[in-house]
Coordinates of C-alpha atoms and ligand atoms in Angstrom, one line a residue:
X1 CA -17.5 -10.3 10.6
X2 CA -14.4 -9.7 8.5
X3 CA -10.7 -10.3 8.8
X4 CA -8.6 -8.1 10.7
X5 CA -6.0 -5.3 9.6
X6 CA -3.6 -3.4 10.6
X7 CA -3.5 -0.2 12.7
X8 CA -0.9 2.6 13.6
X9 CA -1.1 5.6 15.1
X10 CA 1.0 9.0 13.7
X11 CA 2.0 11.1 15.5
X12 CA 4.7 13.6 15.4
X13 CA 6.8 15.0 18.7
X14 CA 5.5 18.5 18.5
X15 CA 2.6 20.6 19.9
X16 CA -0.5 18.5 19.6
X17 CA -3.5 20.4 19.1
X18 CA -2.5 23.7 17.8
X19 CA -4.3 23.4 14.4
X20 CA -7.7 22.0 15.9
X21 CA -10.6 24.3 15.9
X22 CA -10.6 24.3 19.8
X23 CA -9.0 23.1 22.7
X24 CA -6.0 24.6 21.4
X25 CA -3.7 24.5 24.6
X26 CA -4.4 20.4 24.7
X27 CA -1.2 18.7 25.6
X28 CA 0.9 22.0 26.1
X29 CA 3.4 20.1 27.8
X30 CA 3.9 17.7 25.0
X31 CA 7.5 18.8 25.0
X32 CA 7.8 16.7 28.6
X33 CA 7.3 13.3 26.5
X34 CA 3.9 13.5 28.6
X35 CA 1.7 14.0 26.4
X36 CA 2.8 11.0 23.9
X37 CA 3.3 9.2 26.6
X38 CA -0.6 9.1 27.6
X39 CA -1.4 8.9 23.8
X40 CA 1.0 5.5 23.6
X41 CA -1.0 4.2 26.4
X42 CA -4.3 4.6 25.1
X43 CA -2.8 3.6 21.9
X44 CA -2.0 0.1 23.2
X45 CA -5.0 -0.3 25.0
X46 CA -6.9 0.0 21.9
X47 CA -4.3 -2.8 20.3
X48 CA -2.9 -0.4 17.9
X49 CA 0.4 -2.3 16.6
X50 CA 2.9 0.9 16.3
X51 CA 2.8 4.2 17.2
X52 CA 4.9 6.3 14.3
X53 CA 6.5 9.5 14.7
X54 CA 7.3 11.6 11.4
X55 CA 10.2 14.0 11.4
X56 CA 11.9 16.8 9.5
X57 CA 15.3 18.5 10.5
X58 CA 15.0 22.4 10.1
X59 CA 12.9 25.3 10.4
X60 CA 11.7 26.0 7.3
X61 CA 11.4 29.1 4.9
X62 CA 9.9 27.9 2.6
X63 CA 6.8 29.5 3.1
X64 CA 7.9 33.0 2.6
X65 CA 11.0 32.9 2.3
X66 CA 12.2 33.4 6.0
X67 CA 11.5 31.1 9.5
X68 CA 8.6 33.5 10.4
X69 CA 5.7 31.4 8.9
X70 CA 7.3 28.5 10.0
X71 CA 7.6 29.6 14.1
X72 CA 4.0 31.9 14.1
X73 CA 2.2 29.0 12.6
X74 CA 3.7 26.1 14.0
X75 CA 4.1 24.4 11.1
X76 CA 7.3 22.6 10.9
X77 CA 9.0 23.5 14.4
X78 CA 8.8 23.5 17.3
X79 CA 9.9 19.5 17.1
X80 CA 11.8 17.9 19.5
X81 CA 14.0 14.5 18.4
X82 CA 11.5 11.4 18.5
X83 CA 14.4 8.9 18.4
X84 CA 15.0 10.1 22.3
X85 CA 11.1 10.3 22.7
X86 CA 10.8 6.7 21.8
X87 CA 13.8 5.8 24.6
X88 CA 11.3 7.9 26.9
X89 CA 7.6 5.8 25.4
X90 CA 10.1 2.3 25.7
X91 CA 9.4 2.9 29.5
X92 CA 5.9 4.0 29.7
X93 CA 4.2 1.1 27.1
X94 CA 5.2 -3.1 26.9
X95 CA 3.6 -4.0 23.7
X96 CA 3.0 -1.2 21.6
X97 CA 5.4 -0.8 18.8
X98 CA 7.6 2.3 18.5
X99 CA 8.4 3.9 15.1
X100 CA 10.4 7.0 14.2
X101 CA 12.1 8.5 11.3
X102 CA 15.3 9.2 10.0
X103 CA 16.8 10.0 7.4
X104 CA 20.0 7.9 5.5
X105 CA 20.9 11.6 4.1
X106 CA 21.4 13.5 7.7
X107 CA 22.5 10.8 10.0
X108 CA 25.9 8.6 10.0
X109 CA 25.0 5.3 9.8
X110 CA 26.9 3.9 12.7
X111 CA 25.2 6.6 14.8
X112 CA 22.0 5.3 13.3
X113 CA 22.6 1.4 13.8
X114 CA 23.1 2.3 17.3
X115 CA 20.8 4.2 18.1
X116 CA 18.3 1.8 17.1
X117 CA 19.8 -1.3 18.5
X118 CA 19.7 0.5 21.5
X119 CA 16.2 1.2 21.1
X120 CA 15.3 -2.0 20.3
X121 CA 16.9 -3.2 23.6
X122 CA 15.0 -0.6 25.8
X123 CA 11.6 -1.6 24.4
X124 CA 12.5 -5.5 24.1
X125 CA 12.1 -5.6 20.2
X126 CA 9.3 -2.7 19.6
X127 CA 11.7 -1.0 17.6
X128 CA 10.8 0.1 13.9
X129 CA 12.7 3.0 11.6
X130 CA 11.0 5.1 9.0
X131 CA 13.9 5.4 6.3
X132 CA 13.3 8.7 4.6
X133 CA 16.1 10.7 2.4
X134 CA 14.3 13.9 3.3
X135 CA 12.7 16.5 1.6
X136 CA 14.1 19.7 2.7
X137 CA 17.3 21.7 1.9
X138 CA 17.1 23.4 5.2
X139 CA 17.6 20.2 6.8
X140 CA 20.9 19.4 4.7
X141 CA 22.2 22.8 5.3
X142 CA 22.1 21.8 9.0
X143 CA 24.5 19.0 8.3
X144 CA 27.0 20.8 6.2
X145 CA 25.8 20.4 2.4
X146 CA 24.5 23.3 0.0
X147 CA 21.2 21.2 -0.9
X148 CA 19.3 18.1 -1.2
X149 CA 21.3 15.9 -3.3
X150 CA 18.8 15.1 -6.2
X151 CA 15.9 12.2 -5.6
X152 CA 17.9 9.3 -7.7
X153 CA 21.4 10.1 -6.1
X154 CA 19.3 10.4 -2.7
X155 CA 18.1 7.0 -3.2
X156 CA 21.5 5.7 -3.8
X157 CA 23.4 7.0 -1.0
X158 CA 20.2 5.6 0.9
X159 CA 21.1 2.0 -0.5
X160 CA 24.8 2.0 0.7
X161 CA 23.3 3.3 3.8
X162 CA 21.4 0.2 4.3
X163 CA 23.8 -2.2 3.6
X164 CA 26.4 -0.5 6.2
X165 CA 23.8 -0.7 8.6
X166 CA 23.0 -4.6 8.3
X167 CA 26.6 -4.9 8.5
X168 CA 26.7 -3.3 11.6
X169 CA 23.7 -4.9 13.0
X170 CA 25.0 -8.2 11.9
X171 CA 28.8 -7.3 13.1
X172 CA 28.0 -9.3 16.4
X173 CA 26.5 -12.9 16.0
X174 CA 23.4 -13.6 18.4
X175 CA 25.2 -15.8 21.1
X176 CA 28.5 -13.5 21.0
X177 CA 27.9 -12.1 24.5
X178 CA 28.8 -15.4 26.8
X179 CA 29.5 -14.2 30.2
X180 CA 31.1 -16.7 31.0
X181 CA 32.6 -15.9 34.8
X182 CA 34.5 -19.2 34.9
X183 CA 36.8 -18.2 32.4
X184 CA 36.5 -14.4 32.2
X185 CA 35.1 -13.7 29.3
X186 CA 32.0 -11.3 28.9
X187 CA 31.7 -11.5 24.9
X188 CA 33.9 -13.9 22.5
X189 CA 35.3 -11.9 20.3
X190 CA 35.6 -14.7 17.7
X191 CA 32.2 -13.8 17.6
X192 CA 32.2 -10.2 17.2
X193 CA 34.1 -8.7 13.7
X194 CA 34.9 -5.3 11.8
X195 CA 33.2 -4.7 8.7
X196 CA 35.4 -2.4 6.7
X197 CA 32.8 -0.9 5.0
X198 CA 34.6 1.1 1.7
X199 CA 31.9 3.1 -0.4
X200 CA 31.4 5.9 -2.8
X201 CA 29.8 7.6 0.2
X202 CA 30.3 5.6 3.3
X203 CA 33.4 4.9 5.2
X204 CA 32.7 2.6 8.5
X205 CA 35.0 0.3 10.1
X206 CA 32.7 -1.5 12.6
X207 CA 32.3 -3.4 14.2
X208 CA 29.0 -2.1 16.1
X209 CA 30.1 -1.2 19.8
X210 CA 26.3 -2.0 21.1
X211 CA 25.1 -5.4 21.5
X212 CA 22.3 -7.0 19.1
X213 CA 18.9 -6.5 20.4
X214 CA 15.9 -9.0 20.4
X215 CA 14.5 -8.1 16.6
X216 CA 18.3 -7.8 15.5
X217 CA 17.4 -4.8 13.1
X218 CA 14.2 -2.6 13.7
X219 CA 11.5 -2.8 11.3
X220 CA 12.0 -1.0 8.1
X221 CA 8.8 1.7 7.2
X222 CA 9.3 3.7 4.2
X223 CA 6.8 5.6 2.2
X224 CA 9.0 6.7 -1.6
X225 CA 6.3 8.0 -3.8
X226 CA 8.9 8.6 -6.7
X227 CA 9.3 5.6 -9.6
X228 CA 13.0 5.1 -7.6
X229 CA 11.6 5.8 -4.4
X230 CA 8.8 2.7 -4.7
X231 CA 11.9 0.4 -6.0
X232 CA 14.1 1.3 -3.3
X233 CA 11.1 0.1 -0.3
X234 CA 9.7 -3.0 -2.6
X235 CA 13.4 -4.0 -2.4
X236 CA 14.4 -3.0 1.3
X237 CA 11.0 -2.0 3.6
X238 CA 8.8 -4.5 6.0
X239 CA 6.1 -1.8 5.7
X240 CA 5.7 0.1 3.0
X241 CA 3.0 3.2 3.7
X242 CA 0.9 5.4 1.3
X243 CA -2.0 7.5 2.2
X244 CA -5.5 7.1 1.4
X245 CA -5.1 10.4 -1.0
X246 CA -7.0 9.1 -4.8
X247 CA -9.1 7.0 -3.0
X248 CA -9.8 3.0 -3.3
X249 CA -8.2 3.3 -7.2
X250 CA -4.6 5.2 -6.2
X251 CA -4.5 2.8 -2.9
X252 CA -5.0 -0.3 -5.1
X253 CA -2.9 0.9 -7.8
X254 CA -0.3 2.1 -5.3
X255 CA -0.5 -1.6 -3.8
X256 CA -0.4 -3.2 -6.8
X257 CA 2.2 -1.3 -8.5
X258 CA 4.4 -2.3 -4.9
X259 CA 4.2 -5.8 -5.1
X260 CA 4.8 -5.8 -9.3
X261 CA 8.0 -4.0 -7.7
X262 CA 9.0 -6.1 -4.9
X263 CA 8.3 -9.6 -7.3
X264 CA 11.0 -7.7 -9.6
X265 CA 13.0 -7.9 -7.2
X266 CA 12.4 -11.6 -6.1
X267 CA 10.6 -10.7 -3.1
X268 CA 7.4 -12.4 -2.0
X269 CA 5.0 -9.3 -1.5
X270 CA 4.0 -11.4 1.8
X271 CA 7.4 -10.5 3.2
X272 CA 5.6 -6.0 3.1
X273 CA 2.8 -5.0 4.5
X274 CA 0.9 -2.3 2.6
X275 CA -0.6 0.3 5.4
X276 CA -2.6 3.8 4.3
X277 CA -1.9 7.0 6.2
X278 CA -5.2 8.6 6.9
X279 CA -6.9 11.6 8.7
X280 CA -10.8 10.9 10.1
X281 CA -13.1 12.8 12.1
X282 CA -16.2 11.9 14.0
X283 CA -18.9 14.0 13.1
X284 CA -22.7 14.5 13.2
X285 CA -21.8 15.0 9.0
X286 CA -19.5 16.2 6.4
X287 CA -21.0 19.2 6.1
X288 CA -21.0 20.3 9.8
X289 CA -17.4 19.7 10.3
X290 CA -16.8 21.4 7.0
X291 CA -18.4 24.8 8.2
X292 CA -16.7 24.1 11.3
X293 CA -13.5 24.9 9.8
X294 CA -12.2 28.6 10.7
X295 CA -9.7 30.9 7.9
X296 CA -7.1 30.7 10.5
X297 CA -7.2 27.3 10.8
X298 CA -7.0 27.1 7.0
X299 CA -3.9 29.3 6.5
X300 CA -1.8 27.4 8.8
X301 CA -2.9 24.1 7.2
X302 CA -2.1 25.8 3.8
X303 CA 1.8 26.6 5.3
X304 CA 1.9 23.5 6.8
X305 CA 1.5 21.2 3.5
X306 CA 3.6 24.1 1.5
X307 CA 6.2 23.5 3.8
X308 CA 5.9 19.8 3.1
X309 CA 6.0 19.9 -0.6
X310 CA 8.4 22.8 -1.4
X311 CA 5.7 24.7 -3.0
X312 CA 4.3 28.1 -1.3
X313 CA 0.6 27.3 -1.7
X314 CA -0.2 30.6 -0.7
X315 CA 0.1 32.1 -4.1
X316 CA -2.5 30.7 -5.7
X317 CA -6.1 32.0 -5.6
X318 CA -7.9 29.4 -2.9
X319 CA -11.2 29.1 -5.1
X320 CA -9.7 28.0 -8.3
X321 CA -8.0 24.3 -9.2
X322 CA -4.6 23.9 -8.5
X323 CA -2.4 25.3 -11.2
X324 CA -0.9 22.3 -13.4
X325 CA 2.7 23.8 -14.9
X326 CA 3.3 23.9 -10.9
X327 CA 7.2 21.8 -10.3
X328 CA 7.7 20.1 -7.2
X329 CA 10.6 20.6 -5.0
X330 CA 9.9 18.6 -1.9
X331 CA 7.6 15.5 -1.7
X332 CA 6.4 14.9 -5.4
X333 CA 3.7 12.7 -5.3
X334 CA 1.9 15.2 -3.4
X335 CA 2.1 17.8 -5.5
X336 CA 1.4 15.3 -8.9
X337 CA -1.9 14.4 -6.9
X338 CA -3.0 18.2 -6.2
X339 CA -2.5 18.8 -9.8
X340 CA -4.7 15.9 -10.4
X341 CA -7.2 16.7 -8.2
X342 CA -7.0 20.6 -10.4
X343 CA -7.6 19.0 -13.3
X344 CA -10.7 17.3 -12.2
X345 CA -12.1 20.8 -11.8
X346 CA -11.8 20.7 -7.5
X347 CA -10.5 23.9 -6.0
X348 CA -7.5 24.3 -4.3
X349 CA -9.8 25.0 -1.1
X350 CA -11.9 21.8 -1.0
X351 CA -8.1 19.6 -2.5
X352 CA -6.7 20.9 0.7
X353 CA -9.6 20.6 2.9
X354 CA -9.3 16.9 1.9
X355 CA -6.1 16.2 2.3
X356 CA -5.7 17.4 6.2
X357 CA -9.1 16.4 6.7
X358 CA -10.1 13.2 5.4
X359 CA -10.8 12.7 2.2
X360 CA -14.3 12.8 0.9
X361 CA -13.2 10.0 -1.4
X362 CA -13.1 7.4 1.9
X363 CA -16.2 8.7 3.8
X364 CA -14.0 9.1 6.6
X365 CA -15.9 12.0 8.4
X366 CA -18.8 11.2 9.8
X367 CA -20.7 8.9 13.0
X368 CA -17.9 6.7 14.2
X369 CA -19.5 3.7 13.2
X370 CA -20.0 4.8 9.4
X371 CA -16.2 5.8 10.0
X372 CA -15.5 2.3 10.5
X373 CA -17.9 0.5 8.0
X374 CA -16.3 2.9 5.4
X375 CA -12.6 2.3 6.0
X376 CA -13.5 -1.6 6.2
X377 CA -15.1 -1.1 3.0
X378 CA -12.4 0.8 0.9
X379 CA -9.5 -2.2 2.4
X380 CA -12.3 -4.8 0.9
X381 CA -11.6 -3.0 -2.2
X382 CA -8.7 -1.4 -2.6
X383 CA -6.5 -4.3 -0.9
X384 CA -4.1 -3.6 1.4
X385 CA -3.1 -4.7 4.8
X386 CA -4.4 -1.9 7.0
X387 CA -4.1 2.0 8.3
X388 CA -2.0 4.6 9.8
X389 CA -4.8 6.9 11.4
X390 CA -3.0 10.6 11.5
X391 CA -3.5 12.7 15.0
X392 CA -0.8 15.7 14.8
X393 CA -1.4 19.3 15.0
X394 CA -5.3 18.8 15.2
X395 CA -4.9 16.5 18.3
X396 CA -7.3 17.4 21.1
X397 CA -9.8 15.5 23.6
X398 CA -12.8 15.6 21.1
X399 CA -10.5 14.5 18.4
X400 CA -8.9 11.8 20.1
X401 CA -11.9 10.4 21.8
X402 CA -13.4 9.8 18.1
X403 CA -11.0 7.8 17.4
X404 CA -10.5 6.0 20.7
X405 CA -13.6 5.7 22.3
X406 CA -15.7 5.8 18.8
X407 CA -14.1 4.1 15.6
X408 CA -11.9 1.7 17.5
X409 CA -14.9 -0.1 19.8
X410 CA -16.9 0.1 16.2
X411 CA -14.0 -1.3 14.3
X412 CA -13.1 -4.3 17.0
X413 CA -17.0 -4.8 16.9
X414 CA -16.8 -5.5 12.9
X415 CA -14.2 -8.1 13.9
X416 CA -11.5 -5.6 11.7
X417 CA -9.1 -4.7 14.3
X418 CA -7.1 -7.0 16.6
X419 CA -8.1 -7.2 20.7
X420 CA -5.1 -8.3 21.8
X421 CA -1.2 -8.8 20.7
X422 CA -0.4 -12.0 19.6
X423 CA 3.7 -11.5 19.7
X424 CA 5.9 -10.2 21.8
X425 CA 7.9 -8.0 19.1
X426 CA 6.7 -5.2 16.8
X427 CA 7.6 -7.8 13.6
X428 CA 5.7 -10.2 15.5
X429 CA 2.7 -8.4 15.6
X430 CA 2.6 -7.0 12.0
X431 CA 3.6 -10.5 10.3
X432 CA 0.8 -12.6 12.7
X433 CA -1.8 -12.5 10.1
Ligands
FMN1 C1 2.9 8.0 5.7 C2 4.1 8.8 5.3 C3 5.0 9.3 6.2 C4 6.1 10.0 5.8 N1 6.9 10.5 6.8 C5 8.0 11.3 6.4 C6 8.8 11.9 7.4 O1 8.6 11.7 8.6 N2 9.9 12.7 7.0 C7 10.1 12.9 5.7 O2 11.1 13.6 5.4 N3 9.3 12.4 4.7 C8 8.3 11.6 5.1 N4 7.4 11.1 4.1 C9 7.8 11.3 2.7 C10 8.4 10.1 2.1 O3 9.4 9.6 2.8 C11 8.8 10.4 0.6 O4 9.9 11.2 0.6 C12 7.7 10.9 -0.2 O5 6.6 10.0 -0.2 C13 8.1 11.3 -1.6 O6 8.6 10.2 -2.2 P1 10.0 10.3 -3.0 O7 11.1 10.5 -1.9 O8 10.2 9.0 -3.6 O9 9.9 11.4 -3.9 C14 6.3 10.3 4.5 C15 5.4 9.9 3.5 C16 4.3 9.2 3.9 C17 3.3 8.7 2.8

């Protein structure tokens, strides 16, 4: 028997199972909130503790230099807004928690600090926010700038953004709304007070026009790979997510490298936890779900990952390592780890296969129950306070049911995953043990 860990689920509010090898039309409807819907439910009946929801702003050209890769394969858009999704998944779950990004370089933060207050309300304090400053200059050329503003100045408009948004969320105190029909008064507004918030980059007057909700202020995810990136969560995030990419080394480096950070900054690493995103298949073996890969499934992963890191993968030769005088434009550490994974003398071929499909690294392909010995295993080692298990564009039944129906009864039968919630509110949960 072991302790338990952590679990969420990622997802992202787009077409489910398009990249899988079949059952392609699987959740065709997911545009109806349907789909995730039914996914949230069997997410909380399996005790997950969030569901998270990824997001990007544009339709990218970055592979190719125009928006056709982008629509044909699927890759980036179609994706619908999960902030309203989670209003929807607030309805249809009680004690899941709800997670969705957005980023402090597209939105206004009042907009922002509303949203989620309002959020928080609906679901009755499920409410988490995945602070990203983006990675895509399509996505700031829909909100009226020429480019990403570089990562350091990113970073910084990303900390003014967080403290106008505690301001707001802390513009009301918690007993400011009395209703109180004897006298007429619905909220005391001795109680309730502007913030005149004056900035290099923000402007806000407050105070916030919503009321505060039962966490107060959602939970703050973030997942900064950058050196300025890792200070800005070990100062500001609640969870702070990696991926399982490196293996046991680069998550318990990653880990400890966090909490050197967040002691820096007089934080007690207790106040983070430390979750891995990661992709795992059932499997009768490696090898069988390796051959079961098609090329077509292969080139749309390929535009899907150059998409993510600003880097058209599909100009270098597949059977050869990954070039190393290669420069990053979107998500960095990505790219850094590709390069490493070159140097080591692995193709670009098997480095990609690996990172959308598991890494080899883990074990994390396999019988369900070596699937769940094996990630038990690599937290024993590595650290770490549990995993973000990674269902997008290769969602279907078969998929879903290895993780639902196999790892999770094999992982609640090692004692490693929670059977029930133990709080009422998404901090609850992921600060119970
Ligand atoms: C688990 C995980 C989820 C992420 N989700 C998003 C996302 O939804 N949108 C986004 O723009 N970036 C996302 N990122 C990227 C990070 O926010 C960050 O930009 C990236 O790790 C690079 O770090 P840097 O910004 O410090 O260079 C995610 C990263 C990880 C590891």
């Amino acid at each position: 028997m072991t302790t338990p860990i952590h679990f969420g689920f990622f997802s992202s509010f787009s077409p489910p199972a398009w990249q899988a090898g079949s059952d392609r039309m699987y959740g065709s409807d997911w545009w109806s909130g349907e789909y995730h819907a039914r996914l949230a439910q069997r997410a909380e009946d399996a005790n997950f503790d969030f569901m998270f929801f990824e997001d990007t702003a544009a339709v990218s050209t970055t592979v190719g230099g125009s928006i056709d890769m982008d629509l044909r394969y699927a890759l980036s858009a179609p994706k619908n807004d999960p902030v309203a999704l989670l209003s929807y998944l607030a309805g249809q779950t009680t004690r899941l928690g709800l997670i969705a990004t957005a980023s402090t370089t597209l939105y206004p933060p009042f907009l922002l600090a509303r949203l989620y207050s309002t959020i928080d309300n609906l679901s009755r304090g499920r409410a988490g926010w995945n602070i990203v400053t983006s990675s895509e200059n399509e996505s700031a050329q829909n909100f009226g700038l020429d480019a990403l503003p570089p990562t350091n100045e990113r970073y910084e408009i990303a900390e003014e953004f967080l403290e106008v948004v505690r301001a707001l969320w802390n513009s009301w105190d918690e007993d400011a709304v009395v209703r109180d029909q004897e006298n007429n008064v619905y909220t005391d507004p001795t109680k309730v007070r502007a913030i005149d918030h004056l900035g290099k980059h923000f402007k806000v007057r407050g105070p916030l026009n919503s009321l505060p909700s039962p966490q107060r202020t959602p939970v703050f995810a973030q997942a900064g790979g950058s050196p300025r990136g890792r200070d800005f969560a070990a100062q500001n995030a609640e969870l702070i997510m990696s991926t399982t990419i490196g293996g046991v080394e680069a998550m318990k480096a990653f880990r400890e490298d966090i909490h050197g950070r967040m002691k820096k900054f007089g934080r007690d690493p207790k106040e983070c936890k430390v979750m891995y995103a990661t992709h795992l298949y059932v499997a009768e073996s490696r090898a069988d779900f390796r051959s079961s890969i098609t090329d077509s499934q292969l080139l749309s992963v390929l535009g899907k990952h150059s998409a993510h890191l600003g880097v058209d993968l599909n100009q270098f030769p597949l059977d050869e390592p990954f070039p190393q005088d290669v420069v990053a434009n979107g998500t960095t550490s990505m790219v850094e780890s590709l390069k490493d994974k070159g140097r080591r003398g692995q193709s670009l071929r098997d480095a990609i296969i690996d990172f959308n499909w598991g890494d080899d690294e883990l074990g994390l392909v396999g019988p369900a129950s070596d699937v769940a010995q094996n990630l038990v295993s690599a937290m024993e080692e590595a650290g770490g306070d549990g995993y973000i298990i990674m269902a997008t564009q290769d969602a279907n039944e078969s998929h879903l049911s290895g993780i639902f129906d196999g790892v999770v009864p094999e992982l609640k039968r090692l004692g490693a995953m929670r059977t029930d919630y133990s709080g009422n509110t998404l901090r609850e949960n992921l600060f119970a043990f």
